[in-house]
Coordinates of C-alpha atoms in Angstrom, one line a residue:
X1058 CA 11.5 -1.6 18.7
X1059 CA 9.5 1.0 18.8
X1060 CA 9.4 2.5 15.3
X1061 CA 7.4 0.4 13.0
X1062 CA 9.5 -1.1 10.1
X1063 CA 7.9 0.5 6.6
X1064 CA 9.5 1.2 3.5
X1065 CA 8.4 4.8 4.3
X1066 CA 9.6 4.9 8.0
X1067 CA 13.5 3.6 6.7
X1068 CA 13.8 5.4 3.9
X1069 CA 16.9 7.5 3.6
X1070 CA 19.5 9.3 1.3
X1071 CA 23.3 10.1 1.5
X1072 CA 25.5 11.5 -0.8
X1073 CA 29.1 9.8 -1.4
X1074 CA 32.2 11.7 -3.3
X1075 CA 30.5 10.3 -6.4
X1076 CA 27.0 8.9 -6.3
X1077 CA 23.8 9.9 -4.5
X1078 CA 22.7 6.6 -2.7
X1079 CA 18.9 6.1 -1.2
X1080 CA 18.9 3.2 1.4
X1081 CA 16.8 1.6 4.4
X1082 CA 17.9 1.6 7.4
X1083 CA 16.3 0.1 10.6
X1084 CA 17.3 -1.4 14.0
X1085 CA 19.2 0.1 16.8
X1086 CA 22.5 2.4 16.1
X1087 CA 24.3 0.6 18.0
X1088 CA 23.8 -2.3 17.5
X1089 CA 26.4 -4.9 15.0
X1090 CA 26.1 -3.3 11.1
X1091 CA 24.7 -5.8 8.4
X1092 CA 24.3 -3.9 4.9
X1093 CA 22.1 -6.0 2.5
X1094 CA 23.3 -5.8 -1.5
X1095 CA 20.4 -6.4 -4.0
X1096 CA 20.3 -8.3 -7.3
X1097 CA 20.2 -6.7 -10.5
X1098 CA 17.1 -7.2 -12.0
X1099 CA 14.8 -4.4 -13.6
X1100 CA 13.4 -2.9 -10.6
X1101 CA 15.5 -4.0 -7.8
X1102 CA 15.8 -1.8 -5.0
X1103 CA 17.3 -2.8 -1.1
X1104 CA 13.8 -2.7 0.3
X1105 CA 12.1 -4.7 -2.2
X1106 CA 14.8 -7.7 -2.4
X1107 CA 15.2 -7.7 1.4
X1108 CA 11.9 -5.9 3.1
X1109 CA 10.9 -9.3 5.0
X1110 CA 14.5 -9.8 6.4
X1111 CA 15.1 -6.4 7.0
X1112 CA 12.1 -6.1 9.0
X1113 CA 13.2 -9.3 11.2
X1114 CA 16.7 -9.1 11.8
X1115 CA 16.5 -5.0 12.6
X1116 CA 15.3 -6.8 15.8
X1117 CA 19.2 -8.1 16.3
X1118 CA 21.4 -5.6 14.4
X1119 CA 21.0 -2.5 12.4
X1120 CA 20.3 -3.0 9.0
X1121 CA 21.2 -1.3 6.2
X1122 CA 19.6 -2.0 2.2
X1123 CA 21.1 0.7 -0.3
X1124 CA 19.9 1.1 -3.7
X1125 CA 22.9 0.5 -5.1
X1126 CA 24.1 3.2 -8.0
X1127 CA 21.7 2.2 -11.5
X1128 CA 19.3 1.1 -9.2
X1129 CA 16.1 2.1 -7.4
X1130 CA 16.2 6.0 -6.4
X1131 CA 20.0 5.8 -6.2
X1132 CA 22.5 7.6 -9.3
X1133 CA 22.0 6.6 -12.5
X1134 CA 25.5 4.8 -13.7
X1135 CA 27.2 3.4 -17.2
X1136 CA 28.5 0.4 -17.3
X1137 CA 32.3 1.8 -17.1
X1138 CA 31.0 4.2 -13.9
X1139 CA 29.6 1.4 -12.4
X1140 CA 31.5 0.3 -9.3
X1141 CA 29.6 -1.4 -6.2
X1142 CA 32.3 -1.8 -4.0
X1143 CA 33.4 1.5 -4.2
X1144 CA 29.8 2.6 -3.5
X1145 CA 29.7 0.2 -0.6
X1146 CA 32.9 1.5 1.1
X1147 CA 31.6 5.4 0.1
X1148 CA 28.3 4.5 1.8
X1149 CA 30.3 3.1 4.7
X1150 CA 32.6 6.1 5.4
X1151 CA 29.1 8.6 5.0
X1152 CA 27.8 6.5 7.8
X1153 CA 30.5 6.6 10.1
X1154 CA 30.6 2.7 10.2
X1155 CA 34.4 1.3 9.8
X1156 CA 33.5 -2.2 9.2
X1157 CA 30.0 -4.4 8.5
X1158 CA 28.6 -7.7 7.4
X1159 CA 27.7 -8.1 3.9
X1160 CA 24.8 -9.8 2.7
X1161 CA 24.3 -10.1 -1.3
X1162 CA 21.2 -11.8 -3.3
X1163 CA 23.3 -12.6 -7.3
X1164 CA 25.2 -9.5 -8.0
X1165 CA 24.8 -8.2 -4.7
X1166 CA 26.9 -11.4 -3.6
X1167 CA 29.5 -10.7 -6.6
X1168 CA 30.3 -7.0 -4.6
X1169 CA 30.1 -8.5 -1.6
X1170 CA 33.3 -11.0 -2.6
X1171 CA 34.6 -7.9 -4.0
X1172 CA 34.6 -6.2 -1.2
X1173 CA 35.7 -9.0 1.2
X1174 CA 38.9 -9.5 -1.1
X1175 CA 39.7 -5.7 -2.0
X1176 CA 38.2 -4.3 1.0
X1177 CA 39.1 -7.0 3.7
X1178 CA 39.4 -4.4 6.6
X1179 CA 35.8 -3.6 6.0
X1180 CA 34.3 -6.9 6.2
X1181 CA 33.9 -8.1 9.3
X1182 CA 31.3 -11.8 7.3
X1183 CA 30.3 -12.2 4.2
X1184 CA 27.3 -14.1 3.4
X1185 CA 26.2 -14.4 -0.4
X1186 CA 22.8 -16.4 -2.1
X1187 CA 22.9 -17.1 -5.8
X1188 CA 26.3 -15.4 -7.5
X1189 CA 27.9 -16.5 -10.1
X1190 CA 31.2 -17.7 -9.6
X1191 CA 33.5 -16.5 -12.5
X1192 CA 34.5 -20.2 -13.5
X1193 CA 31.7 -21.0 -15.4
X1194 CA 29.2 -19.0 -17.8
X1195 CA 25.7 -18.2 -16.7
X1196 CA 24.1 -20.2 -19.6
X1197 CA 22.1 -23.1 -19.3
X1198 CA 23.3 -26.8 -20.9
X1199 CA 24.3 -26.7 -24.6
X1200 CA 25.2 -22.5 -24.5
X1201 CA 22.9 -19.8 -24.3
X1202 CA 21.5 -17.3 -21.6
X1203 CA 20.0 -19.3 -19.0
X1204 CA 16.2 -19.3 -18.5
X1205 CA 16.2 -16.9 -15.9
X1206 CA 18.8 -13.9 -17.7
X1207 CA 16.8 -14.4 -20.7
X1208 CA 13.4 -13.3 -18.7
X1209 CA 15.6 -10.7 -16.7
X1210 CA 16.6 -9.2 -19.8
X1211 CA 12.8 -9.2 -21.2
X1212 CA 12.3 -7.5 -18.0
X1213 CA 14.4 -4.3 -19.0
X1214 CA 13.7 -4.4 -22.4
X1215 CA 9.9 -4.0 -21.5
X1216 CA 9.2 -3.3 -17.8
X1217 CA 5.3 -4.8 -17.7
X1218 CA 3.4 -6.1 -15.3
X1219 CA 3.3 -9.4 -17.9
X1220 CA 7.2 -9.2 -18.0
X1221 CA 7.8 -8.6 -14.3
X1222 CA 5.3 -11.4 -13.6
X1223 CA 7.6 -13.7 -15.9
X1224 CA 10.5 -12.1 -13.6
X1225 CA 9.4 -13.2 -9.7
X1226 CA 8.0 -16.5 -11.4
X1227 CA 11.1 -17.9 -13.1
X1228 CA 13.1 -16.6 -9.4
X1229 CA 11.5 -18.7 -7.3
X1230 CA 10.6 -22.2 -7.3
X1231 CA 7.3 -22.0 -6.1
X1232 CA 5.7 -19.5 -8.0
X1233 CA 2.7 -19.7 -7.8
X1234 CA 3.0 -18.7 -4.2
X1235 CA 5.8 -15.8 -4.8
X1236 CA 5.1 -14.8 -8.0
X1237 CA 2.4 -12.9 -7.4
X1238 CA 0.6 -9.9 -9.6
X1239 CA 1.4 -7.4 -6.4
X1240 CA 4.8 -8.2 -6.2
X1241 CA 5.2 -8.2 -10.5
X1242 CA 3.3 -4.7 -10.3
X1243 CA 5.5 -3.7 -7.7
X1244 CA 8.6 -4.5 -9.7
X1245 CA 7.2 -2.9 -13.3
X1246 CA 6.5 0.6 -11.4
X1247 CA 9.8 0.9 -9.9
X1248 CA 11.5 -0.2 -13.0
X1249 CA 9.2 2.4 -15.1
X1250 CA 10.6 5.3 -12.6
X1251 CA 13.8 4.9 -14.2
X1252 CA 14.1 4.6 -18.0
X1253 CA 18.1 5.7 -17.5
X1254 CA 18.4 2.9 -15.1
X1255 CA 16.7 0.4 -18.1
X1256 CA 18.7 2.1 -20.8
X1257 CA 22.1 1.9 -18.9
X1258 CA 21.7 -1.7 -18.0
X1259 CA 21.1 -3.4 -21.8
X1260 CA 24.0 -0.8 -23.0
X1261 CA 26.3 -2.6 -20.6
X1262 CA 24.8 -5.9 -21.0
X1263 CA 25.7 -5.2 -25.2
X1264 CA 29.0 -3.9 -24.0
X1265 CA 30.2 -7.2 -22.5
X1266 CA 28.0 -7.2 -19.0
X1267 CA 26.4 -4.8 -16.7
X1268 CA 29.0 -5.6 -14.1
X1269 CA 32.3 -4.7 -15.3
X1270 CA 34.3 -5.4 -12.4
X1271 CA 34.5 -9.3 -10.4
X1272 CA 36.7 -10.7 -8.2
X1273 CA 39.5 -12.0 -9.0
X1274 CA 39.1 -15.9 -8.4
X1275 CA 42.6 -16.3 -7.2
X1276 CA 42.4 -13.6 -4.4
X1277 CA 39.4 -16.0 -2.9
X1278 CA 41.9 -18.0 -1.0
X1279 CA 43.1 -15.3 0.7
X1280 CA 39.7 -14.2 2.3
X1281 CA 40.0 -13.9 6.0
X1282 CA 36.5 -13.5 7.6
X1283 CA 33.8 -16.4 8.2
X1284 CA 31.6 -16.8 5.1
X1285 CA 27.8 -18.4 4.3
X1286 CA 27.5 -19.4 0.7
X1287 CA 23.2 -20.1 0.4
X1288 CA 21.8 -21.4 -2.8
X1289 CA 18.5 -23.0 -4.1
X1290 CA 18.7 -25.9 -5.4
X1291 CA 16.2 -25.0 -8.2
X1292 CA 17.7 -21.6 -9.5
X1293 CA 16.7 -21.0 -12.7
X1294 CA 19.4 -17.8 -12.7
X1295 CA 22.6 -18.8 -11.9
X1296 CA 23.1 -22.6 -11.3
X1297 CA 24.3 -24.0 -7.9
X1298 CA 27.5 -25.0 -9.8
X1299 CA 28.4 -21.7 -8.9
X1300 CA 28.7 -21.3 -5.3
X1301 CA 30.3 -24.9 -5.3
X1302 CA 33.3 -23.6 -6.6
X1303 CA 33.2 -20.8 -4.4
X1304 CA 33.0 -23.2 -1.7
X1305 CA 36.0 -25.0 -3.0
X1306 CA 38.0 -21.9 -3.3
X1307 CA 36.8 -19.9 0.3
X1308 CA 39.1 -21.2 3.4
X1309 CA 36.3 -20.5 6.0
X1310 CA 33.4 -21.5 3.8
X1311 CA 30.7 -23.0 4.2
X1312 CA 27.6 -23.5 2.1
X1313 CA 23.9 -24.2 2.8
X1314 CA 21.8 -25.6 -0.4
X1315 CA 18.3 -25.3 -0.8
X1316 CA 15.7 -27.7 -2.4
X1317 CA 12.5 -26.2 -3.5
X1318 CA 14.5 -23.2 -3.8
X1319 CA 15.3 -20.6 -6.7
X1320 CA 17.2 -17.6 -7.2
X1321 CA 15.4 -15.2 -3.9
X1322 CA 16.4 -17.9 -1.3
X1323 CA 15.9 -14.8 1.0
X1324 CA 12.0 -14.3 -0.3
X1325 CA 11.1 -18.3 -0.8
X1326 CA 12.6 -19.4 2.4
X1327 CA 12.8 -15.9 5.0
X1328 CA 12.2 -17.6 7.9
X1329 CA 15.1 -20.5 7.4
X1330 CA 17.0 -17.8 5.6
X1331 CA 16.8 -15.1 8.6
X1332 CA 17.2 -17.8 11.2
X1333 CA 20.6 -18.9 9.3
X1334 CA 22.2 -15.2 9.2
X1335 CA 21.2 -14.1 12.5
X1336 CA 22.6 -17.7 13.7
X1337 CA 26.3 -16.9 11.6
X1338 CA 26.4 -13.9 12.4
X1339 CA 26.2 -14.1 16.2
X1340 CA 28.4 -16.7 16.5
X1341 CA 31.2 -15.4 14.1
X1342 CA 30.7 -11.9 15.8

């Protein structure tokens, strides 16, 4: 490639029938489309969830990492506006781009089921690390938050570098490597950009969640493309529990687990990670 991959050098913006949406894009036009869905933690954006894949598999297939709406530079949303799959298709039809791969890090991998059961005919694989599943709670043994939503939540509530740093710690397993003071600075600045964004999440989190819409568990079994369910085996977020019963509900399933792994099996593990979508997606092309 000839253009160097840089936040700055991908760095776009599109506006949809209802949202203004920032995204990164990189790799060759025409080459096979792979959109990359974020998580929603205080400060997510495409590029800082998926900058070391992005940067790697643009080599292969042109990549695409929106902000999705409540997030990073994108439209600030409610809880009852908020609607990624509808944003997902929107940011599809601005493109041009009929059908893509979908690749989603914890809610990004909700939309992305979303999308491959109420938007089958523009999903062409779906590949998810870390969602929760719908059949159990995201709480830890005996009730509760688990560990993870509890610090995520800190994270909104007061977007410091001290609570970011308790963030990227408590989503990876070995933190002391990834959860670094650049990367927890990183995260508090970009959540500090947008108080709406901060303000809008905990008003939907008190208002029953800040995702409002899931996937209906029964429609799973009808989901017709190939798809790669990857999970740490350490996730402090959503427990591995999770993408079992996907697994168990998905015809053509299958599920890669993680040791020494958390929530940002795309961060703690790129180089496996990128090997194993490039590898699914070229043979399920």
């Amino acid at each position: 490639m000839s253009q160097q991959v840089t936040e700055e050098s991908t760095s776009r913006e599109v506006e949809t029938p209802d949202w203004t949406i920032h995204y990164n894009e990189a790799g060759s036009p025409d080459a096979p489309v792979v959109v990359f869905l974020h998580g929603s933690g205080p400060g997510a954006t495409g590029w800082s969830n998926f900058k070391t894949n992005i940067v790697e598999l643009s080599k292969d297939f042109r990549v695409i990492a929106p902000d999705m709406p409540g997030w990073g530079r994108s439209s600030a949303v409610t809880r009852d506006e908020n609607d990624h799959a509808k944003a997902a298709v929107q940011l599809l039809d601005a493109l041009g781009i009929d059908k893509a791969a979908f690749v989603g890090n914890s809610m990004g991998g909700i939309t992305t089921l979303r999308l491959a059961t109420e938007y089958p005919e523009r999903v062409s694989q779906a590949i998810t690390m870390g969602p929760g599943s719908g059949t159990v709670p995201i709480t830890q043994a005996g009730g509760g938050l688990s560990e993870g939503m509890k610090v995520l939540l800190g994270g909104y509530r007061e977007p410091t570098a001290e609570s970011m740093k308790a963030l990227v710690q408590v989503m990876t397993y070995d933190s002391e490597r990834f959860g670094t003071d650049e990367l927890a600075e990183e995260r508090a600045r970009s959540a500090r950009a947008n108080p709406e964004h901060l303000k809008n999440y905990l008003d939907g989190f008190a208002a029953g969640g800040p995702i409002a819409k899931w996937f209906s568990l029964d429609a799973l079994k009808d989901v017709g493309v190939p798809c790669l369910l990857i999970h740490g085996r350490d996730d402090r977020v959503v427990h591995f529990e999770h993408s079992l019963h996907l697994l168990a509900r998905i015809p053509d399933s299958r599920l890669v687990l993680l040791n020494r792994c958390g929530h940002w099996a795309q961060v703690e593990h790129a180089d496996e990670f990128n090997r194993l979508v490039r590898d699914f997606l070229l043979a399920n092309a």
